[in-house]
XYZ file of C-alpha atoms in Angstrom:
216
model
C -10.673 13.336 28.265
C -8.108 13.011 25.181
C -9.967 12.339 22.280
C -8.145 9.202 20.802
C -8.843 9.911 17.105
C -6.713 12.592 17.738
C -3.844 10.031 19.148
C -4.469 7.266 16.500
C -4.029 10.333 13.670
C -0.658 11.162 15.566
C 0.312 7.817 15.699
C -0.489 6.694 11.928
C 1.388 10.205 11.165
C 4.622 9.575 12.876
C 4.603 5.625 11.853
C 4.626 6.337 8.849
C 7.123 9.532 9.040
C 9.378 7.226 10.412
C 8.901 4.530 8.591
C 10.190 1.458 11.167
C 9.523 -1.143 8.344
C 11.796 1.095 5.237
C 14.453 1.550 8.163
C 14.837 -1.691 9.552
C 16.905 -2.891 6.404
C 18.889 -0.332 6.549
C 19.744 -1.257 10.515
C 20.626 -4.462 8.958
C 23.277 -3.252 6.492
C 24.705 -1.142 8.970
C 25.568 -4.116 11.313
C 26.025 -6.447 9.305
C 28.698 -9.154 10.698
C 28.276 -7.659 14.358
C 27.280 -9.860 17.379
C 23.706 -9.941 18.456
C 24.543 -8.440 21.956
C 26.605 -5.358 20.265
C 23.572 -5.156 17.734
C 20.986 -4.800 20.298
C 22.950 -2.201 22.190
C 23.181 -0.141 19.211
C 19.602 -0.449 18.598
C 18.597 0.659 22.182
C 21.026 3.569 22.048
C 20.093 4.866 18.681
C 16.429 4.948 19.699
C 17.297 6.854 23.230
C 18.873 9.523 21.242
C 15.732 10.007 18.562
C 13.526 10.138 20.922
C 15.337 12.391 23.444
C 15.647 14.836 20.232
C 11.983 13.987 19.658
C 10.881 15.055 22.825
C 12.824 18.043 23.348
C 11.554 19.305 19.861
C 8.061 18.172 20.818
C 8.606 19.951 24.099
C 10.272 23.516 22.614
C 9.282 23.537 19.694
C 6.875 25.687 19.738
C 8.656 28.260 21.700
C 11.186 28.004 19.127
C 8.787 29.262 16.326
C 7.240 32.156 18.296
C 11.402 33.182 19.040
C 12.034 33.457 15.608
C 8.555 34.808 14.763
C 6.606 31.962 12.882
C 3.061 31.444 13.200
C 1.525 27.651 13.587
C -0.099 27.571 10.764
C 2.733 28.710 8.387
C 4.576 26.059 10.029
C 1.781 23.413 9.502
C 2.314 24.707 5.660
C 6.154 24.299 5.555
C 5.934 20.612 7.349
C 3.008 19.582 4.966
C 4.835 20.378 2.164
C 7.980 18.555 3.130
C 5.910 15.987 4.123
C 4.493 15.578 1.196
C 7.885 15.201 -0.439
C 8.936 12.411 1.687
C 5.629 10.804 0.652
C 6.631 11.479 -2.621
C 10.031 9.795 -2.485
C 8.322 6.670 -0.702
C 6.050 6.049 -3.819
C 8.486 6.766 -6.573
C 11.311 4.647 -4.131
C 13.758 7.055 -4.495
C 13.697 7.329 -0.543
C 15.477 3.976 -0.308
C 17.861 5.036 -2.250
C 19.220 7.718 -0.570
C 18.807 5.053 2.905
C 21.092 3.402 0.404
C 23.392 6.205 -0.257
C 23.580 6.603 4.132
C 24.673 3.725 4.406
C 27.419 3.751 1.938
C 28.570 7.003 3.543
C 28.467 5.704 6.969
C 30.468 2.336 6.036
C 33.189 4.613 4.121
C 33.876 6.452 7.468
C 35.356 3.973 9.667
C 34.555 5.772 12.819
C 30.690 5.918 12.207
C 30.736 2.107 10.837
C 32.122 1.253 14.597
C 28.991 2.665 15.852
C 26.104 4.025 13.657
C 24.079 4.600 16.276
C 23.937 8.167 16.552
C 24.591 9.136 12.994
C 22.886 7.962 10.682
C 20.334 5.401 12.370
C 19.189 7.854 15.371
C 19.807 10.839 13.108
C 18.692 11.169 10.276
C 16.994 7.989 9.561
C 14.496 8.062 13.237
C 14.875 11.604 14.204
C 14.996 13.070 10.776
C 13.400 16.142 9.273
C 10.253 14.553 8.467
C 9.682 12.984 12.011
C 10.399 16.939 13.882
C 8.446 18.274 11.582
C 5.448 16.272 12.734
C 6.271 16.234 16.412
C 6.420 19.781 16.322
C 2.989 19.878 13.975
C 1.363 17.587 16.999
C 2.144 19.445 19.846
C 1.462 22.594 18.584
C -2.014 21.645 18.168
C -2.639 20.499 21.834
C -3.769 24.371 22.327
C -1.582 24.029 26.158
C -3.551 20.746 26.641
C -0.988 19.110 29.173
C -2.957 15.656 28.996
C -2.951 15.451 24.732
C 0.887 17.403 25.048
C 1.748 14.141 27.270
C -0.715 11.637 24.967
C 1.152 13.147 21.620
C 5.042 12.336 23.425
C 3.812 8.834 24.603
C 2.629 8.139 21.187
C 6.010 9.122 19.886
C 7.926 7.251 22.078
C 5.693 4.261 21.381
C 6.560 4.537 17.979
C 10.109 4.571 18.628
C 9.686 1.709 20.600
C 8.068 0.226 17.510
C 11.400 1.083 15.419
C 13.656 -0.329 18.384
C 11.006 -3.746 17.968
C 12.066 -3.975 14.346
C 15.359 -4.172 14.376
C 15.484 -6.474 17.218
C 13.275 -8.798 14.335
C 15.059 -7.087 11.752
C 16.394 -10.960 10.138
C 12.798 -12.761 10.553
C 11.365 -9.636 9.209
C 13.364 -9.214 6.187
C 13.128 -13.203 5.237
C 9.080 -12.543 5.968
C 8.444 -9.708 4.030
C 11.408 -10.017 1.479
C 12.326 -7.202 -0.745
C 8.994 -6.907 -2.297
C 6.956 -7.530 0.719
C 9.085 -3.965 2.004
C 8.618 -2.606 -1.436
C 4.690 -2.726 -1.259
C 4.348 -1.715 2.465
C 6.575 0.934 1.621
C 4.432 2.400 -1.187
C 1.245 1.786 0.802
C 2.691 4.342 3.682
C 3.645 6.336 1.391
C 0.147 6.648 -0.264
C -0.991 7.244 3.570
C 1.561 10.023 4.417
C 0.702 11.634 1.190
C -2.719 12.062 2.622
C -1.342 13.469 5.832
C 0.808 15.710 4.779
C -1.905 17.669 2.252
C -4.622 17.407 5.735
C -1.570 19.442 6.782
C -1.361 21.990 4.411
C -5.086 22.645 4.832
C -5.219 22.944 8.487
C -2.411 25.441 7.986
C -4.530 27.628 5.000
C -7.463 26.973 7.632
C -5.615 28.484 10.454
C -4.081 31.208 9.140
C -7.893 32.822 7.403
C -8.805 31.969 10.464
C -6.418 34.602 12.173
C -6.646 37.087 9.421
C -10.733 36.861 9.657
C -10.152 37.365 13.397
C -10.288 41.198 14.478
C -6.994 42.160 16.591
């Protein structure tokens, strides 16, 4: 039996890792002018990629770490940290701002403004650091649990699904919340992540006295 605390932390984790309400403006800018049909497709395509990429990171990851000879819980160190600094650039806003700065890039380049559905709404703005970082974090926990591997990837994919339910609301949304209303929810996951991301950080300290206290 999965314990669901353990599925609700995952899924408050990657929420706000991803961040479906920050990005959703962003989708916005990016296709501006663009039909509804073509704007759909490029939402439903963006969020296949992230979380194919999700998945395969949530899948190999950790067979990745022991290749190159990282332990878990330095891992769970590194990804709280950088965590925490994506927490840290939600709060002080300076993460919307560089969304900002994405989307400038992406318009410049007229190949990418065609279709910014790969680069940079699947990647980096869905499948970003931040959000493998966490998937990889999650599933390295399950301890080669198959059923809370498989409740960890469903929770991802729901929140991807989540992100893909945004933009399709992305107008209503925006004229909803306006610029403040994304402002304040903004912060408030930020304040939440920071939390996270330090829960992290000790889990990883935990873990690794845990090992060294261990006798070989």
């Amino acid at each position: 039996m999965i314990d669901m605390s353990l599925l609700i932390t995952a899924f408050v984790a990657l929420f706000v890792v991803i961040d479906p309400i920050g990005t959703t403006p962003v989708f916005m800018a990016l296709t501006s002018g663009i039909e509804a049909k073509r704007r759909q497709n490029i939402a439903l395509r963006a969020c296949v990629i992230a979380a194919l990429l999700l998945l395969v990171f949530g899948l190999l990851g950790d067979s990745v770490l022991q290749f190159l000879g990282i332990s878990l819980p330095a891992f769970r160190v590194a990804g709280g940290i950088l965590l925490f600094l994506t927490a840290l650039d939600m709060l002080f806003d300076r993460r919307s701002q560089r969304r900002k700065d994405q989307v400038e890039t992406a318009q410049a380049d007229e190949d990418h403004s065609d279709d910014p559905s790969i680069f940079p709404l699947a990647i980096p703005l869905i499948a970003g650091p931040g959000s493998i970082a966490t998937i990889i974090l999650l599933t390295g926990q399950t301890n080669g649990d198959p059923l809370l591997l498989t409740g960890y990837l469903l929770v991802m994919i729901a929140v991807v699904c989540a992100v893909f339910l945004m933009f399709l609301v992305a107008p209503a949304l925006e004229r909803i919340l306006g610029d403040i209303g994304i402002l304040v929810a903004t912060r408030l996951l930020g304040m939440l992540l920071a939390a996270l991301s330090v829960q992290f950080v000790l889990d990883g300290i935990t873990g690794f006295l845990q090992a060294a206290n261990t006798p070989s």
